[in-house]
Amino acid sequence: MRKLIVWLCLVFAATAIAGETPAWRTSTPEEQRLDLAAFGNIDMGSAADWGDVQSVVVVLQGRTVYEYYRDGDREALRNIQSVTKSGLALLVGTALQRKQLASLEQPVVELMPEWAALNPDPRARSIRLRHLLAMTTGFEANDGNGTSAPLAPAAAWARPIRAEPGQRFAYDNSNPAMVQAILERATGRPAAELARDNLVKPLAMQPPAYTHDIARMRTVDIAKMGHLMLADGQWAGQAVLPAGFAAQLLKPQSAGGPPVNLPYGLTWWVPSASTFFASGYAGQLVWVHAPLGMVVAITSTISPGSAQRGQALKLARGPVFQAAQKRLAMEGK
């Protein structure tokens, strides 16, 4: 019952914000002046508090209100680690929008028939695309820190199944590799081309670079991913994702577990009815607070120390959130 209530709250919030979320736009000079008044006191030079943070973009109701780049390079493509997984889920949505996939409930062995012979466990036949995105396949996985290298898709499918599909969360870097294989089979195109045509071009992003399973993107472009979620998949009058798909991604599928230990939807962490986020190792973050229409995108130094300190989430939930509240109060919102 608790999960149902949380999901209904999320759906309500997503629906309400989608109707109110302004389109992505450029700020006026007067808005920029007020933005500086609200956000100008954030001290990113404090090494003790924020020394791990390398870039920050804050979007409030469709426009950028604050940017910071420790290296001064707004155009740099930055390693976003497992935020890539959340981008992959958006790419699944574009395939659904184009009827190249029918549903998240499709059994994987129907989408990849040659995998059926790779795993003799009868439970493998009940694993659905949704289970891959939810990290609830039941496959044997030992990836508590979220840093294990993914297996090749066929090898990942052949692993022993340790739990009934849909019953247990286990973070698994091999799941996105299987999702990518499914996408490429369903569309007949490489995932990088799909991303270019179905997300990068419509959202006016810079083309990402890829190293194996990880994307490098501009910080402002991962912020656009969060804004697309707030806008229920709409961008510049175009339906990039099916109506209601964002709410599907935000429906909690489990109580979650390591490495974040918060409720998990479909590649997005959903700690409350008002907030959701995409997370990558060591402080790569797209943090969305729906009631304010706010998206905070942060990249950080990739190191065990940065992962332990967790500065990105503290920054988003602390000084940035407070500055956003101050900024909206200036307009009586």
Short mmCIF file of C-alpha atoms in Angstrom, two decimals:
data_model
loop_
_atom_site.label_atom_id
_atom_site.label_comp_id
_atom_site.label_asym_id
_atom_site.label_seq_id
_atom_site.Cartn_x
_atom_site.Cartn_y
_atom_site.Cartn_z
CA MET A 1 0.00 0.00 0.00
CA ARG A 2 2.83 2.41 0.83
CA LYS A 3 4.39 1.86 -2.62
CA LEU A 4 1.03 2.52 -4.27
CA ILE A 5 0.61 5.79 -2.37
CA VAL A 6 4.12 6.92 -3.28
CA TRP A 7 3.52 6.06 -6.93
CA LEU A 8 0.22 7.97 -7.02
CA CYS A 9 1.95 10.99 -5.51
CA LEU A 10 4.67 10.76 -8.14
CA VAL A 11 2.17 10.48 -10.97
CA PHE A 12 0.23 13.45 -9.61
CA ALA A 13 3.39 15.52 -9.26
CA ALA A 14 4.63 14.57 -12.73
CA THR A 15 1.26 15.39 -14.29
CA ALA A 16 0.96 18.69 -12.48
CA ILE A 17 4.47 19.83 -13.32
CA ALA A 18 4.23 18.67 -16.95
CA GLY A 19 1.30 21.02 -17.43
CA GLU A 20 3.18 23.93 -15.89
CA THR A 21 6.78 23.32 -16.94
CA PRO A 22 7.83 26.14 -19.28
CA ALA A 23 9.73 25.34 -22.44
CA TRP A 24 13.53 25.53 -22.38
CA ARG A 25 14.46 29.14 -23.07
CA THR A 26 17.07 31.89 -22.67
CA SER A 27 16.94 34.30 -19.72
CA THR A 28 16.30 38.02 -20.11
CA PRO A 29 18.88 40.53 -18.77
CA GLU A 30 16.58 41.39 -15.85
CA GLU A 31 16.16 37.71 -14.98
CA GLN A 32 19.94 37.28 -15.08
CA ARG A 33 20.33 40.17 -12.62
CA LEU A 34 17.94 38.53 -10.17
CA ASP A 35 19.57 35.15 -10.70
CA LEU A 36 22.92 36.61 -9.67
CA ALA A 37 21.36 38.12 -6.56
CA ALA A 38 19.96 34.75 -5.53
CA PHE A 39 22.84 32.44 -6.46
CA GLY A 40 25.84 34.76 -6.20
CA ASN A 41 26.67 33.81 -2.61
CA ILE A 42 27.34 30.13 -3.38
CA ASP A 43 31.06 29.76 -2.69
CA MET A 44 32.32 27.07 -5.01
CA GLY A 45 35.91 27.94 -4.13
CA SER A 46 35.59 26.27 -0.74
CA ALA A 47 37.78 23.19 -1.14
CA ALA A 48 36.61 21.68 2.15
CA ASP A 49 32.94 21.83 1.17
CA TRP A 50 32.83 21.61 -2.62
CA GLY A 51 36.35 20.85 -3.83
CA ASP A 52 35.23 17.64 -5.56
CA VAL A 53 32.58 19.43 -7.63
CA GLN A 54 33.78 20.25 -11.13
CA SER A 55 30.70 21.72 -12.79
CA VAL A 56 27.17 22.82 -11.88
CA VAL A 57 24.17 23.83 -13.98
CA VAL A 58 20.90 24.86 -12.31
CA VAL A 59 17.75 25.12 -14.40
CA LEU A 60 14.68 26.71 -12.86
CA GLN A 61 11.37 26.52 -14.72
CA GLY A 62 12.99 26.04 -18.09
CA ARG A 63 15.95 28.41 -18.03
CA THR A 64 19.50 28.26 -16.72
CA VAL A 65 19.87 30.37 -13.59
CA TYR A 66 23.35 29.33 -12.42
CA GLU A 67 26.45 27.79 -13.96
CA TYR A 68 29.86 26.95 -12.56
CA TYR A 69 32.85 25.30 -14.21
CA ARG A 70 35.99 24.79 -12.17
CA ASP A 71 38.02 24.60 -15.38
CA GLY A 72 36.11 27.46 -17.01
CA ASP A 73 35.04 25.27 -19.93
CA ARG A 74 31.29 25.29 -20.50
CA GLU A 75 31.60 23.13 -23.63
CA ALA A 76 33.65 20.32 -22.07
CA LEU A 77 32.27 16.80 -22.39
CA ARG A 78 32.38 15.31 -18.89
CA ASN A 79 32.34 11.71 -17.74
CA ILE A 80 28.83 11.14 -16.38
CA GLN A 81 29.33 7.53 -15.26
CA SER A 82 25.99 5.81 -14.52
CA VAL A 83 23.90 8.86 -15.39
CA THR A 84 24.35 7.20 -18.79
CA LYS A 85 21.87 4.53 -17.65
CA SER A 86 19.14 7.13 -17.19
CA GLY A 87 19.87 8.49 -20.65
CA LEU A 88 19.54 4.97 -22.04
CA ALA A 89 16.09 4.70 -20.47
CA LEU A 90 15.09 7.89 -22.30
CA LEU A 91 16.34 6.28 -25.50
CA VAL A 92 14.04 3.31 -24.81
CA GLY A 93 11.24 5.85 -24.57
CA THR A 94 12.05 7.23 -28.01
CA ALA A 95 11.80 3.69 -29.44
CA LEU A 96 8.40 3.29 -27.79
CA GLN A 97 7.33 6.63 -29.22
CA ARG A 98 8.26 5.41 -32.71
CA LYS A 99 6.52 2.03 -32.20
CA GLN A 100 9.86 0.21 -32.58
CA LEU A 101 9.20 -1.33 -29.17
CA ALA A 102 5.69 -2.26 -28.09
CA SER A 103 5.93 -2.13 -24.31
CA LEU A 104 8.23 -2.33 -21.32
CA GLU A 105 6.37 -5.55 -20.47
CA GLN A 106 7.73 -7.43 -23.48
CA PRO A 107 9.59 -10.60 -22.44
CA VAL A 108 13.26 -10.29 -23.30
CA VAL A 109 13.36 -13.67 -25.04
CA GLU A 110 10.71 -12.43 -27.47
CA LEU A 111 12.93 -9.48 -28.32
CA MET A 112 16.13 -11.55 -28.42
CA PRO A 113 15.03 -15.10 -29.39
CA GLU A 114 18.59 -16.44 -29.65
CA TRP A 115 19.07 -15.81 -25.93
CA ALA A 116 16.40 -18.37 -25.00
CA ALA A 117 18.86 -21.25 -25.39
CA LEU A 118 21.54 -19.53 -23.29
CA ASN A 119 19.77 -19.84 -19.95
CA PRO A 120 17.95 -23.07 -19.04
CA ASP A 121 16.29 -21.60 -15.94
CA PRO A 122 12.54 -21.34 -16.74
CA ARG A 123 12.41 -18.05 -14.83
CA ALA A 124 14.48 -16.45 -17.60
CA ARG A 125 11.42 -16.54 -19.84
CA SER A 126 9.55 -14.22 -17.48
CA ILE A 127 12.23 -11.50 -17.41
CA ARG A 128 10.85 -8.40 -19.08
CA LEU A 129 12.43 -5.24 -20.42
CA ARG A 130 11.09 -3.43 -17.36
CA HIS A 131 13.04 -5.78 -15.06
CA LEU A 132 16.30 -4.86 -16.80
CA LEU A 133 15.64 -1.14 -16.27
CA ALA A 134 14.51 -1.73 -12.67
CA MET A 135 17.54 -3.85 -11.70
CA THR A 136 15.17 -6.62 -10.61
CA THR A 137 16.02 -9.39 -13.08
CA GLY A 138 17.05 -11.84 -10.37
CA PHE A 139 20.39 -12.58 -12.06
CA GLU A 140 23.41 -13.26 -9.90
CA ALA A 141 25.09 -9.88 -9.44
CA ASN A 142 27.84 -8.65 -7.14
CA ASP A 143 28.08 -4.95 -7.87
CA GLY A 144 27.35 -3.18 -4.60
CA ASN A 145 29.49 -0.16 -5.45
CA GLY A 146 28.22 0.11 -9.01
CA THR A 147 31.73 -0.13 -10.45
CA SER A 148 31.95 -3.63 -11.93
CA ALA A 149 32.62 -3.86 -15.66
CA PRO A 150 29.57 -5.06 -17.61
CA LEU A 151 29.52 -8.49 -19.19
CA ALA A 152 28.79 -8.96 -22.86
CA PRO A 153 24.98 -9.14 -23.28
CA ALA A 154 24.82 -12.85 -24.11
CA ALA A 155 27.12 -13.75 -21.20
CA ALA A 156 25.04 -11.57 -18.88
CA TRP A 157 21.88 -13.40 -19.92
CA ALA A 158 23.49 -16.79 -19.30
CA ARG A 159 24.18 -16.10 -15.61
CA PRO A 160 22.44 -18.04 -12.83
CA ILE A 161 19.15 -16.60 -11.59
CA ARG A 162 19.06 -16.21 -7.82
CA ALA A 163 15.65 -14.60 -7.29
CA GLU A 164 12.25 -14.50 -8.96
CA PRO A 165 12.23 -11.68 -11.56
CA GLY A 166 10.73 -8.52 -10.12
CA GLN A 167 11.27 -9.51 -6.48
CA ARG A 168 14.75 -8.32 -5.56
CA PHE A 169 16.84 -5.25 -6.42
CA ALA A 170 20.49 -5.81 -7.28
CA TYR A 171 22.49 -3.06 -8.97
CA ASP A 172 23.92 -4.59 -12.11
CA ASN A 173 26.05 -2.83 -14.72
CA SER A 174 25.38 -5.66 -17.16
CA ASN A 175 21.69 -4.77 -17.42
CA PRO A 176 22.22 -1.63 -19.57
CA ALA A 177 24.39 -3.67 -21.95
CA MET A 178 21.44 -6.02 -22.48
CA VAL A 179 19.04 -3.08 -22.89
CA GLN A 180 21.34 -1.57 -25.51
CA ALA A 181 21.45 -4.86 -27.42
CA ILE A 182 17.65 -5.00 -27.36
CA LEU A 183 17.37 -1.42 -28.59
CA GLU A 184 19.78 -2.01 -31.43
CA ARG A 185 17.91 -5.16 -32.48
CA ALA A 186 14.49 -3.47 -32.32
CA THR A 187 15.56 -0.39 -34.27
CA GLY A 188 18.21 -1.88 -36.54
CA ARG A 189 20.59 0.95 -35.66
CA PRO A 190 23.57 1.50 -33.31
CA ALA A 191 22.65 3.13 -30.02
CA ALA A 192 24.94 6.11 -30.67
CA GLU A 193 23.03 6.88 -33.88
CA LEU A 194 19.70 6.55 -32.09
CA ALA A 195 20.87 8.93 -29.39
CA ARG A 196 22.08 11.42 -32.00
CA ASP A 197 18.83 11.47 -33.96
CA ASN A 198 16.23 10.96 -31.22
CA LEU A 199 17.69 12.90 -28.27
CA VAL A 200 20.76 14.94 -29.18
CA LYS A 201 19.27 16.73 -32.20
CA PRO A 202 15.77 17.39 -30.79
CA LEU A 203 17.21 18.75 -27.52
CA ALA A 204 19.98 20.75 -29.26
CA MET A 205 22.71 18.94 -27.34
CA GLN A 206 26.34 18.62 -28.28
CA PRO A 207 27.08 15.11 -29.57
CA PRO A 208 28.33 12.93 -26.70
CA ALA A 209 31.53 10.93 -26.77
CA TYR A 210 31.47 7.30 -25.63
CA THR A 211 33.97 5.07 -23.88
CA HIS A 212 32.49 1.58 -23.85
CA ASP A 213 29.28 1.91 -21.79
CA ILE A 214 29.85 5.44 -20.45
CA ALA A 215 28.95 8.74 -22.10
CA ARG A 216 30.75 12.05 -21.87
CA MET A 217 28.37 15.00 -22.13
CA ARG A 218 28.15 18.70 -21.41
CA THR A 219 26.73 19.46 -17.99
CA VAL A 220 23.97 21.59 -19.50
CA ASP A 221 22.96 18.63 -21.67
CA ILE A 222 22.44 16.24 -18.77
CA ALA A 223 20.36 19.02 -17.20
CA LYS A 224 18.20 18.86 -20.35
CA MET A 225 17.54 15.20 -19.58
CA GLY A 226 16.04 16.20 -16.24
CA HIS A 227 13.97 18.95 -17.82
CA LEU A 228 12.65 16.51 -20.43
CA MET A 229 11.43 14.33 -17.56
CA LEU A 230 9.68 17.30 -15.92
CA ALA A 231 8.02 18.18 -19.22
CA ASP A 232 6.60 14.66 -19.66
CA GLY A 233 8.77 14.04 -22.71
CA GLN A 234 7.78 17.21 -24.57
CA TRP A 235 10.46 19.45 -26.11
CA ALA A 236 9.88 22.50 -28.31
CA GLY A 237 6.41 21.27 -29.22
CA GLN A 238 7.65 17.78 -30.10
CA ALA A 239 6.76 14.55 -28.28
CA VAL A 240 10.21 13.07 -27.78
CA LEU A 241 8.85 10.46 -25.35
CA PRO A 242 5.38 8.91 -25.09
CA ALA A 243 2.95 10.74 -22.82
CA GLY A 244 3.23 9.30 -19.33
CA PHE A 245 6.53 7.54 -19.96
CA ALA A 246 8.38 9.76 -17.47
CA ALA A 247 5.88 8.72 -14.80
CA GLN A 248 6.59 5.07 -15.65
CA LEU A 249 10.30 5.66 -15.06
CA LEU A 250 9.50 7.25 -11.69
CA LYS A 251 7.22 4.52 -10.39
CA PRO A 252 9.17 2.85 -7.55
CA GLN A 253 9.95 -0.74 -8.45
CA SER A 254 11.74 -1.62 -5.22
CA ALA A 255 13.13 -0.18 -2.00
CA GLY A 256 16.49 -0.12 -3.76
CA GLY A 257 19.83 -0.93 -2.21
CA PRO A 258 23.54 -0.23 -2.72
CA PRO A 259 25.13 1.92 -3.98
CA VAL A 260 22.56 4.65 -3.13
CA ASN A 261 20.19 2.82 -0.77
CA LEU A 262 17.03 4.67 -1.81
CA PRO A 263 13.89 3.57 -3.68
CA TYR A 264 14.55 2.83 -7.33
CA GLY A 265 12.30 3.23 -10.35
CA LEU A 266 13.50 2.52 -13.89
CA THR A 267 17.12 3.80 -13.92
CA TRP A 268 16.09 6.80 -11.78
CA TRP A 269 16.27 6.93 -7.98
CA VAL A 270 12.98 8.14 -6.45
CA PRO A 271 13.50 9.10 -2.79
CA SER A 272 10.21 10.99 -2.43
CA ALA A 273 7.08 12.12 -4.23
CA SER A 274 8.72 15.45 -5.04
CA THR A 275 12.29 14.51 -5.94
CA PHE A 276 14.05 12.10 -8.28
CA PHE A 277 17.57 11.85 -9.60
CA ALA A 278 20.03 10.12 -11.89
CA SER A 279 23.27 9.19 -10.18
CA GLY A 280 26.73 8.25 -11.36
CA TYR A 281 29.73 7.09 -9.38
CA ALA A 282 31.58 9.71 -7.29
CA GLY A 283 29.14 12.60 -7.66
CA GLN A 284 27.75 12.73 -11.18
CA LEU A 285 24.18 13.87 -10.63
CA VAL A 286 20.95 15.06 -12.24
CA TRP A 287 18.76 16.06 -9.28
CA VAL A 288 15.18 17.12 -9.99
CA HIS A 289 12.80 18.79 -7.53
CA ALA A 290 9.43 18.83 -9.25
CA PRO A 291 7.51 21.37 -7.08
CA LEU A 292 10.04 24.11 -7.98
CA GLY A 293 10.49 22.93 -11.56
CA MET A 294 14.19 22.71 -10.77
CA VAL A 295 16.94 20.59 -12.29
CA VAL A 296 20.48 20.52 -10.84
CA ALA A 297 23.20 18.89 -12.94
CA ILE A 298 26.58 18.31 -11.28
CA THR A 299 29.79 16.54 -12.27
CA SER A 300 32.56 15.74 -9.82
CA THR A 301 36.06 14.35 -9.58
CA ILE A 302 35.95 10.60 -10.12
CA SER A 303 37.69 9.03 -7.15
CA PRO A 304 36.84 6.88 -4.12
CA GLY A 305 37.27 9.94 -1.90
CA SER A 306 34.78 11.95 -3.91
CA ALA A 307 32.34 9.04 -3.76
CA GLN A 308 32.67 8.87 0.01
CA ARG A 309 32.26 12.61 0.61
CA GLY A 310 29.08 12.95 -1.47
CA GLN A 311 29.47 16.67 -2.06
CA ALA A 312 27.25 16.81 -5.15
CA LEU A 313 24.07 15.73 -3.39
CA LYS A 314 24.83 17.94 -0.39
CA LEU A 315 25.29 20.93 -2.70
CA ALA A 316 22.04 20.26 -4.59
CA ARG A 317 19.96 19.74 -1.45
CA GLY A 318 21.59 22.58 0.50
CA PRO A 319 22.86 25.88 -0.93
CA VAL A 320 21.45 25.38 -4.43
CA PHE A 321 17.97 24.48 -3.18
CA GLN A 322 17.98 27.45 -0.79
CA ALA A 323 19.08 29.82 -3.56
CA ALA A 324 16.31 28.52 -5.84
CA GLN A 325 13.72 29.15 -3.15
CA LYS A 326 15.09 32.67 -2.72
CA ARG A 327 15.01 33.29 -6.46
CA LEU A 328 11.37 32.22 -6.82
CA ALA A 329 10.41 34.34 -3.80
CA MET A 330 11.70 37.39 -5.67
CA GLU A 331 8.87 36.85 -8.15
CA GLY A 332 6.30 35.90 -5.55
CA LYS A 333 6.21 32.24 -6.63
#
